[in-house]
XYZ file of N, CA and C in Angstrom:
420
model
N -27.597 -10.315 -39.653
C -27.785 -10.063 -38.258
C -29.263 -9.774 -38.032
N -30.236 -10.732 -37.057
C -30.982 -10.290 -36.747
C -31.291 -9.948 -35.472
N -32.286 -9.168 -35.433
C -33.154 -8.716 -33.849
C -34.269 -9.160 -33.255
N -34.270 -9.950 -32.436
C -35.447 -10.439 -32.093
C -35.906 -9.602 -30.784
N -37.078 -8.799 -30.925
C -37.597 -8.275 -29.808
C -38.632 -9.337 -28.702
N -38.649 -8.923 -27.863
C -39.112 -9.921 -26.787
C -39.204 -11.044 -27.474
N -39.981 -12.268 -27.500
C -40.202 -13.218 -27.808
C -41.304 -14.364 -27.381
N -42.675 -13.698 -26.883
C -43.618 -14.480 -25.900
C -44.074 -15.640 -27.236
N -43.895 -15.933 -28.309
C -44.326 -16.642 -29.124
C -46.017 -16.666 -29.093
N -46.930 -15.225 -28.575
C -47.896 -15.484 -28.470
C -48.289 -14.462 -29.293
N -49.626 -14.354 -29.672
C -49.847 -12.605 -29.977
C -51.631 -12.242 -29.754
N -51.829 -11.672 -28.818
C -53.473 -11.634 -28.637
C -54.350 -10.905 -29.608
N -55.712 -10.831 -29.749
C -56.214 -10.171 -30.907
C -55.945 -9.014 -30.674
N -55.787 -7.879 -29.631
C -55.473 -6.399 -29.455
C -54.253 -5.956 -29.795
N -53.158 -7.042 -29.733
C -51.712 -6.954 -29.853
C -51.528 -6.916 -31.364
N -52.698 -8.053 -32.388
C -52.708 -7.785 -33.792
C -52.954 -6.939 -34.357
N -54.515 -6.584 -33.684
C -55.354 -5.093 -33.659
C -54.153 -4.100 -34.116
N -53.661 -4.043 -32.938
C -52.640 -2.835 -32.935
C -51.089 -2.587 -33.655
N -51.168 -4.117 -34.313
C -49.536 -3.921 -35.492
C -50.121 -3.799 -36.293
N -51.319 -4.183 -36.964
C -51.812 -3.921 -38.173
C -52.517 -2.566 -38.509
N -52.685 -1.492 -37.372
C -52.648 -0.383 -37.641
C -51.914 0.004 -37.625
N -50.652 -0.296 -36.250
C -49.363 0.444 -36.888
C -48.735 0.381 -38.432
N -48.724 -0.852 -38.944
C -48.237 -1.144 -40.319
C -49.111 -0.525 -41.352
N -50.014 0.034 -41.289
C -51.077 0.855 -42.294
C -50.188 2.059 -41.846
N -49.806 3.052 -40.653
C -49.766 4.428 -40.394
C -48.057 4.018 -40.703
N -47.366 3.348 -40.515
C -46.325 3.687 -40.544
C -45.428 3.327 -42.475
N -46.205 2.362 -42.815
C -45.802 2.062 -44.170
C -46.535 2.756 -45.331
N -48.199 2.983 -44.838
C -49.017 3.729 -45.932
C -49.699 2.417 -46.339
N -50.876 2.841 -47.527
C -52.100 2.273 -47.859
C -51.391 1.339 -49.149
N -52.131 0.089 -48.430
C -51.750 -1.119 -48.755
C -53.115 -1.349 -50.252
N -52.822 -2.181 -51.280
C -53.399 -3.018 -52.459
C -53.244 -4.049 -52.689
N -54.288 -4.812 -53.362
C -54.427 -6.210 -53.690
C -52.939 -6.163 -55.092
N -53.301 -5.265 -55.773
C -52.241 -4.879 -56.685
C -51.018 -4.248 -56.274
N -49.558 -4.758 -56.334
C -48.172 -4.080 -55.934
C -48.206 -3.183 -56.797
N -48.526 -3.229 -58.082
C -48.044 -1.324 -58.753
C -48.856 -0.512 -58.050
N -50.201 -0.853 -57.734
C -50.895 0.147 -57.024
C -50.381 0.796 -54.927
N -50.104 -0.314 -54.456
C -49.546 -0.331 -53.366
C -48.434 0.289 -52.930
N -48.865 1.128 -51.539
C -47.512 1.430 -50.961
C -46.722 0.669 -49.907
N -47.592 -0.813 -49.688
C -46.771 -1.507 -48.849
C -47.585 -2.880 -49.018
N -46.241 -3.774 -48.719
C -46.372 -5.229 -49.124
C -46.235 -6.357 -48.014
N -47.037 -7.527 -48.057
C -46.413 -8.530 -47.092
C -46.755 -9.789 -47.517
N -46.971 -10.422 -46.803
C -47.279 -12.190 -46.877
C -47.544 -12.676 -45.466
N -48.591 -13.428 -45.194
C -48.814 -14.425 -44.439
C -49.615 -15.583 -44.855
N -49.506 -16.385 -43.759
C -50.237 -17.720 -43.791
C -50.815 -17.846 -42.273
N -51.640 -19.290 -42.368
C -52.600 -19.408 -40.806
C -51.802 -20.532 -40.718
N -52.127 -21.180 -38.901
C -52.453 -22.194 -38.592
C -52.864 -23.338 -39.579
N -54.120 -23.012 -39.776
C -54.905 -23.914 -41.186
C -54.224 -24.233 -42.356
N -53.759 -23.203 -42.960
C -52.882 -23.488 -43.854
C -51.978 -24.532 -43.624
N -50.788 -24.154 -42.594
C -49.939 -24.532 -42.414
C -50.479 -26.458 -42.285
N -51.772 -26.452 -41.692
C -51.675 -27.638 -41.200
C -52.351 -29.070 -42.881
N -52.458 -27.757 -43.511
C -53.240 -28.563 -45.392
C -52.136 -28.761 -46.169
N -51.918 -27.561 -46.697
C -51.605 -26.805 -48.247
C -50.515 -26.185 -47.861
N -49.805 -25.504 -46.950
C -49.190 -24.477 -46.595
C -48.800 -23.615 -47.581
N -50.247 -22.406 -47.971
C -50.221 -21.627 -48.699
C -49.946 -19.802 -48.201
N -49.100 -19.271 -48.622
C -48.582 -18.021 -48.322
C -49.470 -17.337 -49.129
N -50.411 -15.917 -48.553
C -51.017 -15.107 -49.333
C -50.211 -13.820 -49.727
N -50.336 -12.783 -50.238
C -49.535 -11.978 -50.429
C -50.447 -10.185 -50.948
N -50.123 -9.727 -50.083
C -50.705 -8.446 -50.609
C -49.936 -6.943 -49.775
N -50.524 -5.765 -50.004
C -50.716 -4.684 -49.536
C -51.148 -5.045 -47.621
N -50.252 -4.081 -46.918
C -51.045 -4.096 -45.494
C -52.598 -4.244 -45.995
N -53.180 -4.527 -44.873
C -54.466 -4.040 -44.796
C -54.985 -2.790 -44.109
N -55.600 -2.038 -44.204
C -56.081 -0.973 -44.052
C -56.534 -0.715 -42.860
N -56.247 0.385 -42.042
C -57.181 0.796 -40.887
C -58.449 0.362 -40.840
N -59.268 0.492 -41.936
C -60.353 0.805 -41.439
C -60.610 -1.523 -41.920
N -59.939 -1.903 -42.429
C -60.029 -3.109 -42.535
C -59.824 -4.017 -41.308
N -59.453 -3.530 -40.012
C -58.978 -3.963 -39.100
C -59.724 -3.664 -38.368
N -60.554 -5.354 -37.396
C -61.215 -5.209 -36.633
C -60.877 -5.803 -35.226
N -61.466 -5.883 -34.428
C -61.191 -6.128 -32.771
C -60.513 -7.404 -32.713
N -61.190 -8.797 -33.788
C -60.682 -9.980 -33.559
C -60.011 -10.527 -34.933
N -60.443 -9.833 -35.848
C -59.777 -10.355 -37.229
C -59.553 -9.654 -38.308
N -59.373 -9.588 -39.566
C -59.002 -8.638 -40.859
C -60.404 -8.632 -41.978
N -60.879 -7.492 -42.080
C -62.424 -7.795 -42.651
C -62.304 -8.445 -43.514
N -63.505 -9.182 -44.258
C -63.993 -9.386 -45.622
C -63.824 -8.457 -46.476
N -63.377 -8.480 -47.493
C -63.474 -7.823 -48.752
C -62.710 -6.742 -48.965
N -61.304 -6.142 -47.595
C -60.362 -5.168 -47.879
C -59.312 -5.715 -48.852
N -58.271 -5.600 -47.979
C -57.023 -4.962 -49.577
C -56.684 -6.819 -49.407
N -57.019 -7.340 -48.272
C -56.834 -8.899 -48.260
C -57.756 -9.810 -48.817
N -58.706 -9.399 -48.901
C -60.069 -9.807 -49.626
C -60.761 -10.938 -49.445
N -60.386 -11.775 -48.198
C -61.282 -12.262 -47.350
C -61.089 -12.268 -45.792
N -62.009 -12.631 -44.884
C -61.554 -12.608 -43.501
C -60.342 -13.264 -42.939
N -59.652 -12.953 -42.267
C -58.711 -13.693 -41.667
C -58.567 -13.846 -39.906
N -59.037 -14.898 -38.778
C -59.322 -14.373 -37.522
C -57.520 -14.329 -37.297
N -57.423 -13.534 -36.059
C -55.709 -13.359 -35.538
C -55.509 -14.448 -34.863
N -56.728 -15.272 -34.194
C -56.027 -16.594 -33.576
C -55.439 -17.838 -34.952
N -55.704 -17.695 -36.184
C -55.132 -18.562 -36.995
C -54.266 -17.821 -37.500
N -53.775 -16.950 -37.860
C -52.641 -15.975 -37.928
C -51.180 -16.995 -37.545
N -50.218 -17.367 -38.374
C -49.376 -18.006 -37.973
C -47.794 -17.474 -38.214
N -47.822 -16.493 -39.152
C -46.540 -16.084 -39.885
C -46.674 -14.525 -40.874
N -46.495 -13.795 -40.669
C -46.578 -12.294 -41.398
C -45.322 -12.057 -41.697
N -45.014 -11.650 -43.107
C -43.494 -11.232 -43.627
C -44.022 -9.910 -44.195
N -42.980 -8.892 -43.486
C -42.964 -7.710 -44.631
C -41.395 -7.747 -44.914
N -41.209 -7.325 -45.981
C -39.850 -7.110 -46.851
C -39.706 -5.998 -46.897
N -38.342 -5.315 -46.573
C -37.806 -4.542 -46.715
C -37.823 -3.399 -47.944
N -38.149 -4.054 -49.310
C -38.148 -4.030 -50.599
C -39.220 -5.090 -51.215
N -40.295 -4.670 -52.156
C -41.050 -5.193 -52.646
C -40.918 -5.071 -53.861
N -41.131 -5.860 -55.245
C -41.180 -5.806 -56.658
C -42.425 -5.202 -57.296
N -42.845 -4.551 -58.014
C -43.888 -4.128 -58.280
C -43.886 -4.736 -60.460
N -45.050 -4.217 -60.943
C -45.144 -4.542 -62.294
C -46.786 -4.141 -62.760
N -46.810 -3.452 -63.647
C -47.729 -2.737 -64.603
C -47.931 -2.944 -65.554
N -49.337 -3.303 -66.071
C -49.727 -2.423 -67.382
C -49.702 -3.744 -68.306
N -50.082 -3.658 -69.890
C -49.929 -4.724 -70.567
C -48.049 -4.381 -71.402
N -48.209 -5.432 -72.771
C -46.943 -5.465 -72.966
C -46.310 -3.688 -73.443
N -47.598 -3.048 -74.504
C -46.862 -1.760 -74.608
C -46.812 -0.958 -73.506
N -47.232 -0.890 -72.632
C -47.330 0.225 -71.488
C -46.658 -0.444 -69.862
N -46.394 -1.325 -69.900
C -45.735 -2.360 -69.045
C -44.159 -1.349 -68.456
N -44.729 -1.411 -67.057
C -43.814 -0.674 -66.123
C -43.448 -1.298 -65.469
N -42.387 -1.270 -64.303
C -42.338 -1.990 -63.294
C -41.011 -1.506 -62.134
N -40.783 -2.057 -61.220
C -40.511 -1.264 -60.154
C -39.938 -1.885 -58.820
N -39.134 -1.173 -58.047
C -39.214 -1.804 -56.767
C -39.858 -0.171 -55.549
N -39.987 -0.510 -54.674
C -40.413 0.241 -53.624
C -39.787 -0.066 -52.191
N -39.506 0.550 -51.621
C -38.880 0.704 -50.196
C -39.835 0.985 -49.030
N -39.996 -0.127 -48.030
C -40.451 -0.010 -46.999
C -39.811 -0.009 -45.659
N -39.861 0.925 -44.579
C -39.443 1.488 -43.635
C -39.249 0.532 -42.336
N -39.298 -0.552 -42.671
C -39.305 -1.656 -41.534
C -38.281 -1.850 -40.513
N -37.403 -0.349 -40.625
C -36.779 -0.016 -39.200
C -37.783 0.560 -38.317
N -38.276 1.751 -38.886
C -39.253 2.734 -38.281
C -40.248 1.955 -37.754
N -40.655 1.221 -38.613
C -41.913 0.157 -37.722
C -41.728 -0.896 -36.968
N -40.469 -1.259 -36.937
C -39.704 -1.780 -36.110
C -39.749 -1.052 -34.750
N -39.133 0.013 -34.902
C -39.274 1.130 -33.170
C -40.483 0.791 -33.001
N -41.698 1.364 -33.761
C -42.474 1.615 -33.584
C -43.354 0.515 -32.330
N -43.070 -0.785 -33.084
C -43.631 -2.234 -32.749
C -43.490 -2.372 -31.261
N -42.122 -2.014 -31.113
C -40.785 -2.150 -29.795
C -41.362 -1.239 -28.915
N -42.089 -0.554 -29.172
C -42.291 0.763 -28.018
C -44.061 0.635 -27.726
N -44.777 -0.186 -28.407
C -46.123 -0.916 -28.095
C -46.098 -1.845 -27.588
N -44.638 -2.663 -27.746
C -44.477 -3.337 -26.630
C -45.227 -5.452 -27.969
N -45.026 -5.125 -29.034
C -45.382 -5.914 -29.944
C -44.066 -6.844 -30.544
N -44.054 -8.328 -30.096
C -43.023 -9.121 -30.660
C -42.661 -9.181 -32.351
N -41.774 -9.206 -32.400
C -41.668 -9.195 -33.779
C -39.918 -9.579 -33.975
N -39.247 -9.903 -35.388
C -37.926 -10.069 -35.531
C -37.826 -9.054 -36.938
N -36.827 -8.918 -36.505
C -35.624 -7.882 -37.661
C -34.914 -8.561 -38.316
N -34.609 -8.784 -39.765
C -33.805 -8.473 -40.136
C -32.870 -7.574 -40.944
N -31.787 -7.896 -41.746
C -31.944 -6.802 -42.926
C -32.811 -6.839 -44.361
N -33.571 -8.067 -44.167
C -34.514 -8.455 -45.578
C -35.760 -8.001 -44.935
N -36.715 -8.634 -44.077
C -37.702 -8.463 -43.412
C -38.394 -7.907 -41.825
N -39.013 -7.795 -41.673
C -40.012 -7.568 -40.066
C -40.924 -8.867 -40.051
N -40.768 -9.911 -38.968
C -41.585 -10.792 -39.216
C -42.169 -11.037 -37.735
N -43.726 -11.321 -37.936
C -44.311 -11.640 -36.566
C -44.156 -13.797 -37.122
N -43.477 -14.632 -36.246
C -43.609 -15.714 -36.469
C -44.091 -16.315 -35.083
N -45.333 -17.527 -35.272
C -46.330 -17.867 -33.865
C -45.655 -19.052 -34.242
N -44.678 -19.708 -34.968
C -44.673 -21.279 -34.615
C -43.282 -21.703 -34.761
């Protein structure tokens, strides 16, 4: 069963601005590394979609990684990304994590709150869908 909140299929740079800080305050500080990370996602662009259609995968990005029109250089995403090529963001409910070499090799799952940021989204007034696997902003 899913939830689809509004549905303008659009999303402006202030509207990104503002889920991608919510998703830093409401999930916690995101890493290039999942053992290190307290929260996980995936997207792809426009661009992508229209080459390679390659999915990146990391940690939110960070407050302070988040700027007026796009996702900085060199945060937990580790290169720029503008929000007008922004095409697809998945967070999962549950993320896999994994550590260390073979003797010290840990590994893990982690739980993310993607009801709570769900309200959260819903009450900024930010499109997005529910399910019971993911929170997904989808533009296409």
């Amino acid at each position: 069963m899913a939830a689809m909140v509004s549905g303008g299929g659009a999303m402006t740079d202030q509207q990104w601005k503002v889920f991608f800080e919510t998703c830093a305050r409401v999930l916690g500080a995101g890493d290039r590394d999942a053992g290190r990370s307290l929260s996980w996602c995936a997207w792809t662009t426009f661009t992508s979609l229209a080459t390679d259609v390659n999915y990146w995968k990391s940690g939110v990005p960070h407050a302070d990684d988040v700027d007026a029109g796009f996702i900085k250089d060199s945060g937990v995403w580790g290169q720029p990304f503008l929000y007008r090529d922004l095409a697809h963001i998945i967070i999962p409910r549950e993320f896999f994590w994994e550590t260390g070499e073979l003797s010290s090799y840990r590994n893990g799952t982690r739980q993310q709150d993607i009801t709570a940021l769900s309200t959260e989204l819903t009450a900024l007034g930010i499109d997005h869908r529910l399910t019971h696997l993911v929170l997904e902003v989808k533009l296409y």
